[in-house]
Short mmCIF file of C-alpha atoms in Angstrom, two decimals:
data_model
loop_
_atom_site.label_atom_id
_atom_site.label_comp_id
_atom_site.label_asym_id
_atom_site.label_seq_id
_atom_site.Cartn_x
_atom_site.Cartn_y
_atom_site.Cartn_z
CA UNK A 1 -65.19 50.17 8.11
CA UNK A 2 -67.70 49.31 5.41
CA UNK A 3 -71.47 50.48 7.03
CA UNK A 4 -73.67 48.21 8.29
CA UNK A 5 -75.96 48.16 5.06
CA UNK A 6 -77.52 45.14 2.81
CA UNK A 7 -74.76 44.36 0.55
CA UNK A 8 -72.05 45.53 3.64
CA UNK A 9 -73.39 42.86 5.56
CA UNK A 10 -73.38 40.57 2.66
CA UNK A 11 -69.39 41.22 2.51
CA UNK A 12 -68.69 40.82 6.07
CA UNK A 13 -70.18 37.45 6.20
CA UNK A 14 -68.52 36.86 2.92
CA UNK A 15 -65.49 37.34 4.30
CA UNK A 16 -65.86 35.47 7.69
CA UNK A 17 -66.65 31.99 5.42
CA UNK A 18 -63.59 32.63 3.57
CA UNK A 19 -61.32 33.36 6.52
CA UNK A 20 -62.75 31.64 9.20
CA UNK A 21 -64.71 28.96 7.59
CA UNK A 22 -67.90 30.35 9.16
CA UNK A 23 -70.79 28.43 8.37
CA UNK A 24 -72.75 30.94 6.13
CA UNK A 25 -76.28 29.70 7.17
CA UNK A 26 -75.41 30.04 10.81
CA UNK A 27 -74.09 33.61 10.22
CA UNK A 28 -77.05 34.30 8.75
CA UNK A 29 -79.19 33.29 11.44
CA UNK A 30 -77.02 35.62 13.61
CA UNK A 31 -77.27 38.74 12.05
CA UNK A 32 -80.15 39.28 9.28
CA UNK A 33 -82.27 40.68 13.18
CA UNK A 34 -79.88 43.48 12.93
CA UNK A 35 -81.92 44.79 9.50
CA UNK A 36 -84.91 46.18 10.61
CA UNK A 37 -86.98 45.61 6.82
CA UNK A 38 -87.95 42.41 5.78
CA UNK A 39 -86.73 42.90 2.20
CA UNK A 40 -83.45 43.91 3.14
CA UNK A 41 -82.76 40.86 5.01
CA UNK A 42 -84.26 38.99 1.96
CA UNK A 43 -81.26 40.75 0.17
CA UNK A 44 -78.70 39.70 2.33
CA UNK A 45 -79.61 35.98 2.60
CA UNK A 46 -79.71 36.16 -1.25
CA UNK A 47 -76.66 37.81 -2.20
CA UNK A 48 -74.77 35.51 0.23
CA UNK A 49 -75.90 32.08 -0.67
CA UNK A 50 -76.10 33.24 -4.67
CA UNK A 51 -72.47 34.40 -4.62
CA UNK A 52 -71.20 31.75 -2.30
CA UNK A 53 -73.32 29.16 -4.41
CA UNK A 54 -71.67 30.66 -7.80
CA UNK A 55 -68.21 31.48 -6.49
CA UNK A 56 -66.23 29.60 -9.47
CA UNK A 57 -68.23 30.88 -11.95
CA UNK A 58 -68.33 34.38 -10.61
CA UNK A 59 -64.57 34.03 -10.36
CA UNK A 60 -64.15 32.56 -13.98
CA UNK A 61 -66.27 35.74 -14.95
CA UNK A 62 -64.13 38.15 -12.54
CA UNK A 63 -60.31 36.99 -13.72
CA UNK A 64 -61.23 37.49 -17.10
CA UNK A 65 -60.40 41.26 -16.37
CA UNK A 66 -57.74 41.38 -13.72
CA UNK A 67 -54.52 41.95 -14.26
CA UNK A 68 -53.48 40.40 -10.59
CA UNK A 69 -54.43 37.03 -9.60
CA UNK A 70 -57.69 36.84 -7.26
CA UNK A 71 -55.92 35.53 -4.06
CA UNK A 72 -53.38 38.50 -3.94
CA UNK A 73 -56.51 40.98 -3.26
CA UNK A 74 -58.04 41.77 0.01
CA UNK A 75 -60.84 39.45 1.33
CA UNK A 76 -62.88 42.00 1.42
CA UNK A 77 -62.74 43.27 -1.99
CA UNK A 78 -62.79 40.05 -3.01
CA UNK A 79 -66.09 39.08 -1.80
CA UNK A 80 -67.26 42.89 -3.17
CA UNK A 81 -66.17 42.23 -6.70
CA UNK A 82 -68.37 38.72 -6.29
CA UNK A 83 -71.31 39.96 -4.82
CA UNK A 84 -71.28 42.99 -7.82
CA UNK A 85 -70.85 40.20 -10.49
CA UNK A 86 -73.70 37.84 -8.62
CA UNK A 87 -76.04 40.76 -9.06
CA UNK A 88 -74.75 41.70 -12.77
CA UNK A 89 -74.84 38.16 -13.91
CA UNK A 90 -77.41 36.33 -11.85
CA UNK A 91 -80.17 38.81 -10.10
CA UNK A 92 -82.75 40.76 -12.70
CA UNK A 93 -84.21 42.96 -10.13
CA UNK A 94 -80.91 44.57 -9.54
CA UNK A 95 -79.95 47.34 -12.65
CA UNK A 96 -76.72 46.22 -13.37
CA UNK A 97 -75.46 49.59 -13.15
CA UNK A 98 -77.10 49.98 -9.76
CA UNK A 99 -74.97 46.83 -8.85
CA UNK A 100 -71.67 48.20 -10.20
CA UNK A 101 -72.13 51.51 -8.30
CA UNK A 102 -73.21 50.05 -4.93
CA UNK A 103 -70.14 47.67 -5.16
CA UNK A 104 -68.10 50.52 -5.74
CA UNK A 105 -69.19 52.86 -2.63
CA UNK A 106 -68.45 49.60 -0.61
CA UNK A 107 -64.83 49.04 -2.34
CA UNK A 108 -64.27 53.34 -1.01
CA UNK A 109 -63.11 51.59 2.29
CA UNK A 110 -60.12 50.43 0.49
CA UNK A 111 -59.34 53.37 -1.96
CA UNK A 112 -56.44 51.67 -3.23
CA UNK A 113 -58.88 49.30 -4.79
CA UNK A 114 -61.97 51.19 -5.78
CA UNK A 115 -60.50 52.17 -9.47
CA UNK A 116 -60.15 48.07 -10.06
CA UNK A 117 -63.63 47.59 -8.70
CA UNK A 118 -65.27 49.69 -10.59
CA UNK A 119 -63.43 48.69 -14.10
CA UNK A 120 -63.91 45.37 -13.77
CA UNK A 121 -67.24 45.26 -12.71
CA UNK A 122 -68.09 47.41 -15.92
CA UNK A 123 -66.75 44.88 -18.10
CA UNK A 124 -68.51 42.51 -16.73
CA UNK A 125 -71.56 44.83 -17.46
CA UNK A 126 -70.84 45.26 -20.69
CA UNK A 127 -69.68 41.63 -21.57
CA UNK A 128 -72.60 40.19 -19.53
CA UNK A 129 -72.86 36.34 -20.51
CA UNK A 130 -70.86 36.52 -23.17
CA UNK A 131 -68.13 34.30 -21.45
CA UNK A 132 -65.75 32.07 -23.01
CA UNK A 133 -65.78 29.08 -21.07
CA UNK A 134 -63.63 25.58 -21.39
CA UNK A 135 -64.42 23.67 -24.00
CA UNK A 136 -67.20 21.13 -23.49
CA UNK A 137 -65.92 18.30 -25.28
CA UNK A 138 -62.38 18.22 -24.64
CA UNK A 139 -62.65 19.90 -20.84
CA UNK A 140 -66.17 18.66 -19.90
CA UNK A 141 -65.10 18.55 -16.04
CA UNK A 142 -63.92 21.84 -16.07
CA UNK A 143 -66.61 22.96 -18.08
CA UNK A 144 -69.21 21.71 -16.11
CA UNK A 145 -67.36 22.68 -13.05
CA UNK A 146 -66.56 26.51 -13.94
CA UNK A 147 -70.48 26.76 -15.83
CA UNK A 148 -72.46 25.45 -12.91
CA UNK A 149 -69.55 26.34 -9.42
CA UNK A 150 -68.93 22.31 -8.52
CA UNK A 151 -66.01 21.25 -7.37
CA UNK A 152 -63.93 18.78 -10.07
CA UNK A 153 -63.85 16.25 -8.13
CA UNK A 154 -67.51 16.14 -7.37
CA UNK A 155 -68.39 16.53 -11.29
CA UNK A 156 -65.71 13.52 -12.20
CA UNK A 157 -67.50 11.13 -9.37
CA UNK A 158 -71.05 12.44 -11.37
CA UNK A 159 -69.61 11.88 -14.47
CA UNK A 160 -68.36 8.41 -14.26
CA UNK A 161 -72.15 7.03 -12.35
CA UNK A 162 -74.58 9.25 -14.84
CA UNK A 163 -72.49 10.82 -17.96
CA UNK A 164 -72.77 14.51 -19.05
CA UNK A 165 -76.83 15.08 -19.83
CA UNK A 166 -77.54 14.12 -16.22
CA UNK A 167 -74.65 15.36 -14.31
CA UNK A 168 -75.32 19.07 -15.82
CA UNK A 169 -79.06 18.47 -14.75
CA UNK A 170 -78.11 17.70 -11.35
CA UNK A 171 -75.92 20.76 -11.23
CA UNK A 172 -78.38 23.21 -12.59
CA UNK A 173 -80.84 21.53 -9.98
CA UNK A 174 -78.45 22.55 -6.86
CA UNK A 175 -77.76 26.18 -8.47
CA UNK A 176 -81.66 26.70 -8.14
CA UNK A 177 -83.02 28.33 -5.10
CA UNK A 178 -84.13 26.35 -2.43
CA UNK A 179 -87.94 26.37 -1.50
CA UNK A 180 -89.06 26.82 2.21
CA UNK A 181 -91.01 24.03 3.58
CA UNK A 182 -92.72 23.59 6.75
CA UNK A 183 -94.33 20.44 8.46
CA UNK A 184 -98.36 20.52 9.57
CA UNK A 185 -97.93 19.90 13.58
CA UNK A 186 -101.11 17.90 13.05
CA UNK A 187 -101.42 17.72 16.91
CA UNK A 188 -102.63 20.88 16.86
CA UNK A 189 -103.99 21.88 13.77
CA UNK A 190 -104.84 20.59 9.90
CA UNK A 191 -103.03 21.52 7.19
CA UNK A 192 -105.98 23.48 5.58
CA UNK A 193 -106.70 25.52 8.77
CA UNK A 194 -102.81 25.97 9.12
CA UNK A 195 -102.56 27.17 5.38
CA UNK A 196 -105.67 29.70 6.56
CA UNK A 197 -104.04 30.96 9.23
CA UNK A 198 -101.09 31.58 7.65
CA UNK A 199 -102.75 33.59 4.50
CA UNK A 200 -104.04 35.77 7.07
CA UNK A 201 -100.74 36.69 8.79
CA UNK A 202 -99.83 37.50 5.29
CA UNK A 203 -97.84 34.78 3.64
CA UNK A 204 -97.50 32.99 0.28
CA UNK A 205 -98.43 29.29 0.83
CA UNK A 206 -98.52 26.58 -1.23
CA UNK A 207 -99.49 23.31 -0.14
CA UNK A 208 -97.50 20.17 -0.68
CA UNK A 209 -98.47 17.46 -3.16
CA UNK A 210 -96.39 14.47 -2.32
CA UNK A 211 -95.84 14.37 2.24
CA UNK A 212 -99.45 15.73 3.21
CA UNK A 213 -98.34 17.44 6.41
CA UNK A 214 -96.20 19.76 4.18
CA UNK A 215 -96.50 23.66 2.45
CA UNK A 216 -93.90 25.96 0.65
CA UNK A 217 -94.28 29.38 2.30
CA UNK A 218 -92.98 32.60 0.67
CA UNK A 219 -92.91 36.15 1.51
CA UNK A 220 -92.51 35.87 4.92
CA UNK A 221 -90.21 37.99 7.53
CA UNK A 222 -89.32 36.55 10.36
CA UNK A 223 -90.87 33.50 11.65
CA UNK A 224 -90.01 34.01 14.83
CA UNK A 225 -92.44 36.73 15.12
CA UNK A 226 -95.48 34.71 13.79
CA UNK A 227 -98.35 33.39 15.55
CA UNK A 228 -98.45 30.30 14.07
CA UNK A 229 -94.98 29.50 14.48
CA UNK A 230 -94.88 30.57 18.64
CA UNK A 231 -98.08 28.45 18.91
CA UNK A 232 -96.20 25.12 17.70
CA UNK A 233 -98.56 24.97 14.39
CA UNK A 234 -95.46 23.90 12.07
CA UNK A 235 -91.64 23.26 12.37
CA UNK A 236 -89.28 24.31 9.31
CA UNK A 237 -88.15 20.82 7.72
CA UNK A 238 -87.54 19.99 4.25
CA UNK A 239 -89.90 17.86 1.88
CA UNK A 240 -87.81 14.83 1.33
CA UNK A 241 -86.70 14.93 5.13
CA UNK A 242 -90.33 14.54 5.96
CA UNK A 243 -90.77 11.58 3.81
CA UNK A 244 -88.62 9.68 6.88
CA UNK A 245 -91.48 9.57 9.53
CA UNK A 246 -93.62 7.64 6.86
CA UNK A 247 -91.41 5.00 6.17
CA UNK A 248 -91.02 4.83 9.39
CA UNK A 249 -94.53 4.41 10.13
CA UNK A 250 -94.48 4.26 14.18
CA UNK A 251 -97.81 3.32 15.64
CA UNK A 252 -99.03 5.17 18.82
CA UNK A 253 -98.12 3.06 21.60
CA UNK A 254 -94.93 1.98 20.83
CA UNK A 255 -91.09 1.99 21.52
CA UNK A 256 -89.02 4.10 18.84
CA UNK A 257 -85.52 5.15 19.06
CA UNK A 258 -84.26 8.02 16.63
CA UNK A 259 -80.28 6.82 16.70
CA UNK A 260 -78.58 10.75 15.44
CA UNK A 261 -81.85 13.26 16.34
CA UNK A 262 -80.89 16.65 16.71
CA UNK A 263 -82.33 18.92 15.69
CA UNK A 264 -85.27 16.84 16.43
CA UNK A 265 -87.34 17.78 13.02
CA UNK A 266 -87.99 13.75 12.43
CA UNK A 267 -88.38 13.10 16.05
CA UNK A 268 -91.19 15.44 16.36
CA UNK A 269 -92.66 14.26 13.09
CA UNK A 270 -92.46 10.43 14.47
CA UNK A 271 -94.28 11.46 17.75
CA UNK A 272 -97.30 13.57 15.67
CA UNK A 273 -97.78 10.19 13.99
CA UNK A 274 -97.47 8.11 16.76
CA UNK A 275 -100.39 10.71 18.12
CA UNK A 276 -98.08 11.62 20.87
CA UNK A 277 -98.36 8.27 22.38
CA UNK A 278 -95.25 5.88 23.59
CA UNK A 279 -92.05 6.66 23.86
CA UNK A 280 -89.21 8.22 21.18
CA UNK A 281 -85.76 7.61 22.77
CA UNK A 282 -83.78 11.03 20.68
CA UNK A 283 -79.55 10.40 21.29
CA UNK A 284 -77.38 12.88 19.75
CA UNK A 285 -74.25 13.38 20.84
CA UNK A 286 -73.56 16.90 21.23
CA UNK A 287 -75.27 18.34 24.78
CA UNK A 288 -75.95 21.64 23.20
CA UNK A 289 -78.17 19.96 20.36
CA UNK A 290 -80.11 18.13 22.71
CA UNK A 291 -81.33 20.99 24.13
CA UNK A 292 -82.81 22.00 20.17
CA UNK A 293 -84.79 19.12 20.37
CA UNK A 294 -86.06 20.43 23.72
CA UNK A 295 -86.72 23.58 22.58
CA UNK A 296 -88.68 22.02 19.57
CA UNK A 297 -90.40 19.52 21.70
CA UNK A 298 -91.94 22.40 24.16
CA UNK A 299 -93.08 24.53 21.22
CA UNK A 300 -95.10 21.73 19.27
CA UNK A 301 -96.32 20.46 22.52
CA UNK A 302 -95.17 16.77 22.40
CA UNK A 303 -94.17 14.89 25.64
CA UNK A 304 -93.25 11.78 24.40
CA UNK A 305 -89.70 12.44 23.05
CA UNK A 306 -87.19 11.43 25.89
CA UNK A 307 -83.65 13.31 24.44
CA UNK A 308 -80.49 11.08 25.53
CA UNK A 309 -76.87 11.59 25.72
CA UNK A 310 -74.58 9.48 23.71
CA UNK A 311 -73.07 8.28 20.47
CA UNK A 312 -75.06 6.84 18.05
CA UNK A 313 -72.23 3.86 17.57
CA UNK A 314 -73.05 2.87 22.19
CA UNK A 315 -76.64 3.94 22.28
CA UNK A 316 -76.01 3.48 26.22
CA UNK A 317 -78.63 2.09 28.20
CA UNK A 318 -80.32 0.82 25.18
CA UNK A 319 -81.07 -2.88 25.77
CA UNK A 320 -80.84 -5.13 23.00
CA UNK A 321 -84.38 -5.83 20.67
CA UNK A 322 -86.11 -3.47 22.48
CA UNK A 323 -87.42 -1.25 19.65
CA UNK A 324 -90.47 -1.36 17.64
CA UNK A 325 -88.83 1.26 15.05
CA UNK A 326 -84.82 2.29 15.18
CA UNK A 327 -84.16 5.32 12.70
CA UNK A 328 -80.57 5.56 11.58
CA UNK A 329 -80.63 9.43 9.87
CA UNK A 330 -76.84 8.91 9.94
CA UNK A 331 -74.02 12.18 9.64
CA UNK A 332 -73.40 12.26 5.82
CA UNK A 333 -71.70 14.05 3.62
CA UNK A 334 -75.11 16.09 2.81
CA UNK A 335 -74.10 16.29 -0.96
CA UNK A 336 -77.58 16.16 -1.61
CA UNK A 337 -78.59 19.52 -0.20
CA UNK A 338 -75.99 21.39 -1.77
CA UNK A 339 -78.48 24.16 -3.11
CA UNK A 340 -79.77 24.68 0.30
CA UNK A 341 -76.36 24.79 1.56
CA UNK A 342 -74.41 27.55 -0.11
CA UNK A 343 -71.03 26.88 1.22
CA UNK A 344 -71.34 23.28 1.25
CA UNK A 345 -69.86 22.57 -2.02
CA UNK A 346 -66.58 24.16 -0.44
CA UNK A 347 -66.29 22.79 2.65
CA UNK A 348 -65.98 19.15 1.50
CA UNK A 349 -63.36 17.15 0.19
CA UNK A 350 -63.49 13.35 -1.35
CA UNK A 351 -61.58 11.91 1.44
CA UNK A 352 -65.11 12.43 3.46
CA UNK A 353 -66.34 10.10 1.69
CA UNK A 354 -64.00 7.13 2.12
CA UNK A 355 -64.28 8.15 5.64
CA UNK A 356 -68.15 8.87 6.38
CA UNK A 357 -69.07 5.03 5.11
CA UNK A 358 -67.03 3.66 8.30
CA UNK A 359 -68.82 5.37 10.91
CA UNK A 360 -72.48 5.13 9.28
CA UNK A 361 -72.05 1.44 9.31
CA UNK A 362 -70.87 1.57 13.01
CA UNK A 363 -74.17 3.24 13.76
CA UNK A 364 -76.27 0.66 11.61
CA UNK A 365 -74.40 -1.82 13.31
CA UNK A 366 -75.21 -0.78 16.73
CA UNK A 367 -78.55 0.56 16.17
CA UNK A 368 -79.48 -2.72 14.37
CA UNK A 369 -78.99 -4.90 17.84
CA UNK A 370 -81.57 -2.72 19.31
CA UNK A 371 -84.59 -3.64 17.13
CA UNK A 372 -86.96 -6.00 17.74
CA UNK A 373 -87.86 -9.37 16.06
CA UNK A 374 -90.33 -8.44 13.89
CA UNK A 375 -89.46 -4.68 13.95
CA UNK A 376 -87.64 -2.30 11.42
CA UNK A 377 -84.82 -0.50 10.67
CA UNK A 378 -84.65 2.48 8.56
CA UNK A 379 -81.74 4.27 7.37
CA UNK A 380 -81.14 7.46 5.43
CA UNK A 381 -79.08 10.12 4.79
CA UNK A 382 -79.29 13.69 2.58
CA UNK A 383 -76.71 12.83 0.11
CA UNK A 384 -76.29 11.87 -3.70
CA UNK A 385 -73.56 9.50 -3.24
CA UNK A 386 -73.47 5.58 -3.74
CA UNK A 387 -70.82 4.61 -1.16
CA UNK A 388 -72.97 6.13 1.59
CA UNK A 389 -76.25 4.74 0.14
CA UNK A 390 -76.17 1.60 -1.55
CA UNK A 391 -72.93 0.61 -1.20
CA UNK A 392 -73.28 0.74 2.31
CA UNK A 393 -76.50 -0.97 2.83
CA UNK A 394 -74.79 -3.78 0.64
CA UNK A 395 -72.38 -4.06 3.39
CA UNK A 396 -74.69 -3.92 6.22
CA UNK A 397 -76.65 -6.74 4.60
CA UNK A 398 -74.06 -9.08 3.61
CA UNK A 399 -73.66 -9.02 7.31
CA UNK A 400 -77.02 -9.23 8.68
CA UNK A 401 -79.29 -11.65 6.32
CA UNK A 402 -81.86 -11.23 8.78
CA UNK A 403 -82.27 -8.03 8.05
CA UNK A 404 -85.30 -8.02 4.96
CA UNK A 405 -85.91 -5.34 2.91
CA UNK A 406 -89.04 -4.08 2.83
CA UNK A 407 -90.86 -2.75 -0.57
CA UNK A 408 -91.37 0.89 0.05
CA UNK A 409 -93.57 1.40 -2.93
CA UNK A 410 -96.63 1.28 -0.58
CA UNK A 411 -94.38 2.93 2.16
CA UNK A 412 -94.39 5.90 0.81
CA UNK A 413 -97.11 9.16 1.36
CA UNK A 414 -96.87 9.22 -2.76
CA UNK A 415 -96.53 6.74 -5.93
CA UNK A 416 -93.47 6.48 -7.55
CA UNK A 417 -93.52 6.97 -11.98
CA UNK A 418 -90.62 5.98 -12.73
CA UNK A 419 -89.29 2.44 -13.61
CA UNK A 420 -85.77 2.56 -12.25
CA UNK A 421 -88.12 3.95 -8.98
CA UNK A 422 -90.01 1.57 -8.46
CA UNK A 423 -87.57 -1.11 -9.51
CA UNK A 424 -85.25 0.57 -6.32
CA UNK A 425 -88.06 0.84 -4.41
CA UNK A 426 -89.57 -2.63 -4.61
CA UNK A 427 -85.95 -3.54 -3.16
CA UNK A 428 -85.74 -1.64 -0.22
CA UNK A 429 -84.33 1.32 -0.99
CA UNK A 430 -84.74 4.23 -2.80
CA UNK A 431 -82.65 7.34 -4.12
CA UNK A 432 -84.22 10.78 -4.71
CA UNK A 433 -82.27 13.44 -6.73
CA UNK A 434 -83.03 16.65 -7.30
CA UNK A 435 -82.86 16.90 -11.10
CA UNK A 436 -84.66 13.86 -11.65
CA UNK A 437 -88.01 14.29 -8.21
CA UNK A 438 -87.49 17.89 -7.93
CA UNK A 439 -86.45 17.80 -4.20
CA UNK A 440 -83.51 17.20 -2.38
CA UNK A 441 -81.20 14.63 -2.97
CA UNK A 442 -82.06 12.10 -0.14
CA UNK A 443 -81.36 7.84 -0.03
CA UNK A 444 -83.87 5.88 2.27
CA UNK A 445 -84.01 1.93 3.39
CA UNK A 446 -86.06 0.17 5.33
CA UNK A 447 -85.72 -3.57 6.73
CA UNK A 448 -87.48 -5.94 8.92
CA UNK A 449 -86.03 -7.84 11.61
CA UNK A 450 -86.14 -11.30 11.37
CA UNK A 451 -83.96 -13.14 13.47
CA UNK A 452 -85.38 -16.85 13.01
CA UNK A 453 -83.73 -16.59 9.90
#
């Protein structure tokens, strides 16, 4: 039984994604309590998302020096012969030969494999980068794929829409660690007395210079255990997730239904700007994730979020153009947040995406009878990909001219540089990716409800 250390952890949950298709974040969640130090659970969450995030590559590297194909080993070694070559390869506060002989104490739980361990992982000491990889002109997809751990298929859709510069850029982009951001709950406190209180309890912040409820924190533990966070001062949420609420732009007082809430992170930021005033109608689906947004609700005092049971495509009880403001965040195929979801990039397959369009436009469809004349209709999603963006939206359109997109340019908590931006932008629409704004990759639309027309 490998011991309950750091890197033993790391392999168990390795494992688990591999065997049981485990979601790795939620297995995180789960067990990093367990390690009593901060920095050791700071270990564990990196070792798992850097080797699940670098799996091909680290595999690429790894069969270079076995004699026996990868799938006819153990899971477990497996995933102990990764995480050593993560650290060799990708993590600088790790000695490499530190790495090689903690992988090989963990492979002594399966002695038949501890020689093979420890040979390969010294060549892959000794050899370090010096890989030799596909070649880039005549095998750019599998280049690209085995250099930077995408999928081929992904790389060829990329390829085709940007050429090779900007698909590499997008996959170094989702290969870099993911920043932690948190949301102001500007009920209760500014974001200069928050970013105060939370230097005193010790933590790194930076504040945000584009959504100006929003930080980076670093060096943290648990946040849990905070102050701050059990007072309902801020709520984890991404940066270009909290660009929603101000396109959006709910006033207090009025009706707003968020069509696919849960967790609730752009409910709650819809009721701080509507001052906690009105009424935000949150459906989701799933029972279990209503009760999230309840949680949520509770610990950033708002009372104004009513959570409802149903699918987004029946919105039951929901009487048509009764909205001021109807938020579609539809289920997507989340390919834009594929460095802040390790395992991601595994778990889907291009058939999602002939098959995700149909039911996001089922949703607009149904939440679009709900808005009022004169009221708007915003729709996004957390992914890179045209069919679920603008594709879709084209669709939606074609079918509803009285539906008018509205110029986000002024929408927006920030200004837009580029051309192509604003260009976008000016129509309605706008997508962020992370190699080109430096957050993730996120589409958003906004329309006004005419129905005269």
């Amino acid at each position: 039984m490998i011991k309950e250390t750091a890197r033993g952890m790391a392999v168990h949950m390795l494992t688990r994604v591999e065997v049981e298709g485990a979601y790795a974040n939620l297995l995180l969640q789960r067990n990093i309590q367990r390690l009593t130090d901060s920095r050791d659970r700071q270990f564990v969450t990196l070792l798992v998302n850097g080797t699940l995030k670098h799996r091909l590559t680290l595999d690429y590297a790894l069969r270079k020096y076995l004699s026996k194909p990868m799938s006819s080993l153990p899971h477990e070694v497996r995933a102990i012969l990764r995480i050593g070559a993560f650290q060799v390869l990708y993590v600088d506060k790790v000695p490499p030969a530190v790495a090689v002989n903690e992988s090989v104490e963990l492979a002594k739980d399966f002695p038949k494999f501890t020689g093979l361990v420890n040979v390969v992982l010294r060549k892959v000491m000794a050899k370090g980068w010096d890989i030799s990889w596909p070649d880039l002109k005549r095998e750019s997809i599998r280049y690209l794929s085995v250099r930077y751990s995408h999928p081929e298929w992904l790389i060829q859709r990329w390829l085709k829409r940007w050429g090779f510069e900007e698909t590499e850029a997008l996959c170094r982009a989702n290969n870099e660690p993911a920043h932690t951001w948190i949301r102001t709950n500007i009920l209760k406190i500014s974001r200069e007395d928050l970013r105060e209180r939370l230097l005193n309890e010790g933590i790194t912040v930076e504040l945000g210079t584009r959504v100006p409820e929003s930080m980076i924190i670093k060096d943290f533990g648990s946040l849990e255990k905070l102050e701050s966070f059990q007072e309902g001062l801020f709520t984890v949420q991404d940066e270009s997730s909290q660009l929603v609420a101000h396109v959006v732009d709910p006033k207090p007082g009025q009706s707003v239904l968020d069509a696919c809430s849960a967790p609730g992170g752009k409910s709650t930021h819809l009721a701080q700007m509507m001052q906690n005033e009105g009424e935000i109608l949150a459906f989701d689906v799933h029972a279990h994730k209503l009760e999230l947004i309840d949680q949520l609700t509770k610990r950033l005092g708002i009372t104004i979020i009513q959570p409802q049971l149903g699918d987004a495509r029946d919105l039951p009880g929901i009487r048509l153009g009764s909205q001021d403001r109807v938020l579609v965040d539809a289920p997507c195929s989340g390919l834009g947040v594929l460095r802040r979801r390790a395992d991601l990039r595994w778990q889907r397959e291009e058939q999602d995406l002939r098959e995700f369009p149909k039911l996001q436009l089922d949703i607009l469809e149904r939440a679009s009878s709900c808005v009022k004349d004169g009221g708007y209709l915003i729709y996004s999603t957390c992914t890179t990909e045209a069919d679920e963006n603008f594709e879709l939206v084209k669709r939606f359109r074609s079918a509803h001219p009285e539906f008018e997109p509205v110029d986000l340019v002024d929408a927006l908590p920030f200004a837009l540089v580029e051309k192509r931006d604003i260009q976008q932008a000016r129509k309605g629409m706008l997508q962020l990716l992370p190699h080109r704004h430096n957050m993730d990759g996120f589409f958003l639309a906004k329309f006004r409800c005419n129905s005269q027309k």
